[in-house]
Amino acid sequence: MTLVLRYAVRSDVGLLREGNEDSAYAGPRLLAVADGMGGHAAGEVASSLTIASMAKLDSEPPGGDMLAELSSAVAAANTRLQEMIIANPAVEGMGTTLTALFWSDGHAAVCHIGDSRGYLLREGELYQITHDHTLVQSLVDEGRISADDVSTHPQRSLLLRALDGRSVAEPDLSVHDAQVGDRYLLCSDGLSGVVSDETLRETLATIGDPEAVTRQLIELALRGGGPDNITCIVADVVDTATSRLPATGTPVMAGAVANVNDPMLSTDGAAQVSSFGGIENHLDNQFGGPYDGRRRSSTTAPQPMVAIDELDPAAMPLAVATENGTDPRMAGARRSHRAQPKRARRSGRRWPIVTTSLVVLVAVIVGGLYVGWRITQDQYYVGANSKGQVVIYRGVNQRIAGISLSKPYQVTGIQLAQVPAPYQQTVKATDTASSLGNAQAIVTNVRTAVNACLQQYTQLKDWVTKENAYQVAVARAKLARQAKKPASSIPPNPGQQPLKPAMCPPSTAFGIAASALVPTTGHS
């Protein structure tokens, strides 16, 4: 019995996004979905480079240790992001999630980092085989909020882990033994965040063809509002000896990586891969240059000049009509009117019209600026000031003609140097909050994380102090016994050493020396 995959992949920009920052790859041995993030910092670059780097796994037969190969590929992808950031600082701040399935003869090695998801449908039951690396999921795991609260939590999109080229990649890795009839779903949160698990299960269980399933899943997400890019891969496990339908053998890309010639385009389908070796080089050429505010490359290829006599005379009326917004049938009349001789004009009436037009234009501009300014004053965001303090700002993080459109609203007293890395990304991104309440909620979460780090460092420092005193007392008691002298009392054993804080800034940011966290005797 030989088990292989029969798959389909699809991606859609959704209803609210300007461009598609998702990327996906589906091949005989590799399925992967990446959800880029960073907005103006080019999330589509991060997802495209990651998928292109991971795609190399599909071009070579898997070795003995599938998890080691997956881990190595993820590390290589993270290195590619780091190299891109160094080459083009304009994309610093980008990042991406990654959920990938590496297939070999009935074994599925799964790699996951971020909040894209992997599901398994087996005998009509749907199982989530990945665990979201988000703040809200950690709160659910700790019992601080319920699963029903996730969809309305103000920090539901805050990732605790991602591929960003700045920190060490820490993906979850696992291996699953497949069965004939299993169906895998890999998707970005544009699908799983809108469509319920029960609806996913019903759709996966009732529609047979993987291509039809992907179309239906995209449609369901769009009906749910389509607030984000939507990408999904559906793959069936089939036995080549018994299946009437052949396995899929052609590698396919979808989303941003399939549109590297124009990252702003979305794909409503997929693109076949002609070669593996040229993908990354093509992406380097596409994304390696400077970026403008719309995340496009700011340079374009030279275009040939077109002479007037090279144009089709029959097309000229339509071109003029289209440009001027009139019915094409009026183009001939408009052109003949322009061909009439110029008449003498009276200059006396010209100046009042010009003056009135200028006054109206200035009034419109001033009014528009005032309305725009008033709109910005109803918005807030969390950022850091020049002194390294976390601040709630009123307005938007933009400048016009050297004038800032925001001002400090509240200094929180939190030092940016004390903020854990996952939350520093939120502060440095300066994304606009929907309200003052949401901005204050962000600050509350950041403050809680900072206090947790301080508490852990303080507990470890106190333990080290007690441990040092205990070890000194024990040593003195031994010497007293050897000298046959009375020994002084020994303080209680402080017990097991507390764990060192994870994902926290260095202890020196909290005024605690690193040496104060290491026992002087009895410990490494």
PDB file of N, CA and C in Angstrom, residues 11 15 25 33 48 63 67 76 126 130 270 293 314 323 327 329 331 337 355 403 416 424 435 448 510 514 524:
ATOM      1  N   SER A  11      -6.455  30.898  -2.659  1.00  0.00           N
ATOM      2  CA  SER A  11      -6.241  32.095  -1.841  1.00  0.00           C
ATOM      3  C   SER A  11      -7.093  33.236  -2.378  1.00  0.00           C
ATOM      4  N   LEU A  15     -12.496  40.861   1.586  1.00  0.00           N
ATOM      5  CA  LEU A  15     -13.329  42.004   1.230  1.00  0.00           C
ATOM      6  C   LEU A  15     -12.816  43.331   1.767  1.00  0.00           C
ATOM      7  N   TYR A  25       1.836  27.040  -0.638  1.00  0.00           N
ATOM      8  CA  TYR A  25       2.502  26.110  -1.552  1.00  0.00           C
ATOM      9  C   TYR A  25       1.927  24.721  -1.304  1.00  0.00           C
ATOM     10  N   VAL A  33       1.310  26.995   4.426  1.00  0.00           N
ATOM     11  CA  VAL A  33       0.555  28.255   4.410  1.00  0.00           C
ATOM     12  C   VAL A  33       1.297  29.250   5.291  1.00  0.00           C
ATOM     13  N   SER A  48       6.144  35.356   1.204  1.00  0.00           N
ATOM     14  CA  SER A  48       6.655  34.839  -0.070  1.00  0.00           C
ATOM     15  C   SER A  48       8.040  34.219   0.090  1.00  0.00           C
ATOM     16  N   GLY A  63      14.606  12.621   3.982  1.00  0.00           N
ATOM     17  CA  GLY A  63      15.600  11.751   4.595  1.00  0.00           C
ATOM     18  C   GLY A  63      15.004  10.954   5.738  1.00  0.00           C
ATOM     19  N   LEU A  67      11.471  15.574  11.015  1.00  0.00           N
ATOM     20  CA  LEU A  67      11.373  16.743  11.889  1.00  0.00           C
ATOM     21  C   LEU A  67      12.638  17.582  11.835  1.00  0.00           C
ATOM     22  N   ALA A  76      16.344  28.112   8.020  1.00  0.00           N
ATOM     23  CA  ALA A  76      16.852  28.720   6.784  1.00  0.00           C
ATOM     24  C   ALA A  76      15.926  29.834   6.306  1.00  0.00           C
ATOM     25  N   LEU A 126     -13.405  16.242  13.303  1.00  0.00           N
ATOM     26  CA  LEU A 126     -12.383  17.234  12.983  1.00  0.00           C
ATOM     27  C   LEU A 126     -11.498  17.468  14.195  1.00  0.00           C
ATOM     28  N   THR A 130      -2.748  21.791  15.416  1.00  0.00           N
ATOM     29  CA  THR A 130      -1.801  22.854  15.767  1.00  0.00           C
ATOM     30  C   THR A 130      -2.372  23.645  16.936  1.00  0.00           C
ATOM     31  N   ALA A 270      -4.634  29.700  -8.260  1.00  0.00           N
ATOM     32  CA  ALA A 270      -3.282  29.287  -7.950  1.00  0.00           C
ATOM     33  C   ALA A 270      -2.448  29.317  -9.213  1.00  0.00           C
ATOM     34  N   GLY A 293       5.188  53.844  -0.069  1.00  0.00           N
ATOM     35  CA  GLY A 293       4.192  53.719   0.977  1.00  0.00           C
ATOM     36  C   GLY A 293       3.152  52.666   0.719  1.00  0.00           C
ATOM     37  N   ALA A 314      -8.569  54.455 -35.552  1.00  0.00           N
ATOM     38  CA  ALA A 314      -9.931  54.060 -35.178  1.00  0.00           C
ATOM     39  C   ALA A 314     -10.101  54.024 -33.667  1.00  0.00           C
ATOM     40  N   GLU A 323     -11.113  58.855 -21.556  1.00  0.00           N
ATOM     41  CA  GLU A 323     -10.358  59.761 -20.695  1.00  0.00           C
ATOM     42  C   GLU A 323     -11.238  60.871 -20.147  1.00  0.00           C
ATOM     43  N   ASP A 327     -19.689  59.317 -23.316  1.00  0.00           N
ATOM     44  CA  ASP A 327     -20.084  58.176 -24.132  1.00  0.00           C
ATOM     45  C   ASP A 327     -19.168  58.094 -25.349  1.00  0.00           C
ATOM     46  N   ARG A 329     -19.683  57.368 -28.266  1.00  0.00           N
ATOM     47  CA  ARG A 329     -20.290  57.884 -29.492  1.00  0.00           C
ATOM     48  C   ARG A 329     -20.104  59.389 -29.632  1.00  0.00           C
ATOM     49  N   ALA A 331     -17.303  60.922 -29.085  1.00  0.00           N
ATOM     50  CA  ALA A 331     -15.893  61.244 -29.306  1.00  0.00           C
ATOM     51  C   ALA A 331     -15.676  61.945 -30.631  1.00  0.00           C
ATOM     52  N   HIS A 337     -14.953  69.338 -32.846  1.00  0.00           N
ATOM     53  CA  HIS A 337     -15.062  70.642 -32.188  1.00  0.00           C
ATOM     54  C   HIS A 337     -13.668  71.195 -31.874  1.00  0.00           C
ATOM     55  N   THR A 355     -10.513  83.989  -9.947  1.00  0.00           N
ATOM     56  CA  THR A 355     -10.445  84.334  -8.525  1.00  0.00           C
ATOM     57  C   THR A 355     -11.444  83.520  -7.712  1.00  0.00           C
ATOM     58  N   ILE A 403       4.524  68.568  10.188  1.00  0.00           N
ATOM     59  CA  ILE A 403       3.637  68.745  11.326  1.00  0.00           C
ATOM     60  C   ILE A 403       3.103  67.370  11.745  1.00  0.00           C
ATOM     61  N   LEU A 416      10.159  51.002  27.818  1.00  0.00           N
ATOM     62  CA  LEU A 416      10.157  50.089  26.675  1.00  0.00           C
ATOM     63  C   LEU A 416      11.189  48.983  26.847  1.00  0.00           C
ATOM     64  N   GLN A 424       6.771  44.185  22.603  1.00  0.00           N
ATOM     65  CA  GLN A 424       7.517  45.282  21.978  1.00  0.00           C
ATOM     66  C   GLN A 424       7.120  45.442  20.525  1.00  0.00           C
ATOM     67  N   SER A 435     -10.223  52.650  19.686  1.00  0.00           N
ATOM     68  CA  SER A 435     -10.745  53.600  20.660  1.00  0.00           C
ATOM     69  C   SER A 435      -9.722  53.794  21.756  1.00  0.00           C
ATOM     70  N   THR A 448       0.944  44.200  32.575  1.00  0.00           N
ATOM     71  CA  THR A 448       0.864  42.887  33.227  1.00  0.00           C
ATOM     72  C   THR A 448       2.076  42.030  32.879  1.00  0.00           C
ATOM     73  N   PHE A 510      15.577  45.787  34.739  1.00  0.00           N
ATOM     74  CA  PHE A 510      14.776  45.976  35.944  1.00  0.00           C
ATOM     75  C   PHE A 510      15.634  46.370  37.142  1.00  0.00           C
ATOM     76  N   ALA A 514      22.856  40.666  36.652  1.00  0.00           N
ATOM     77  CA  ALA A 514      22.800  39.264  36.233  1.00  0.00           C
ATOM     78  C   ALA A 514      23.458  38.362  37.262  1.00  0.00           C
ATOM     79  N   SER A 524      25.483  25.562  39.092  1.00  0.00           N
ATOM     80  CA  SER A 524      26.195  26.025  37.900  1.00  0.00           C
ATOM     81  C   SER A 524      25.592  27.315  37.435  1.00  0.00           C
TER      82      SER A 524
END
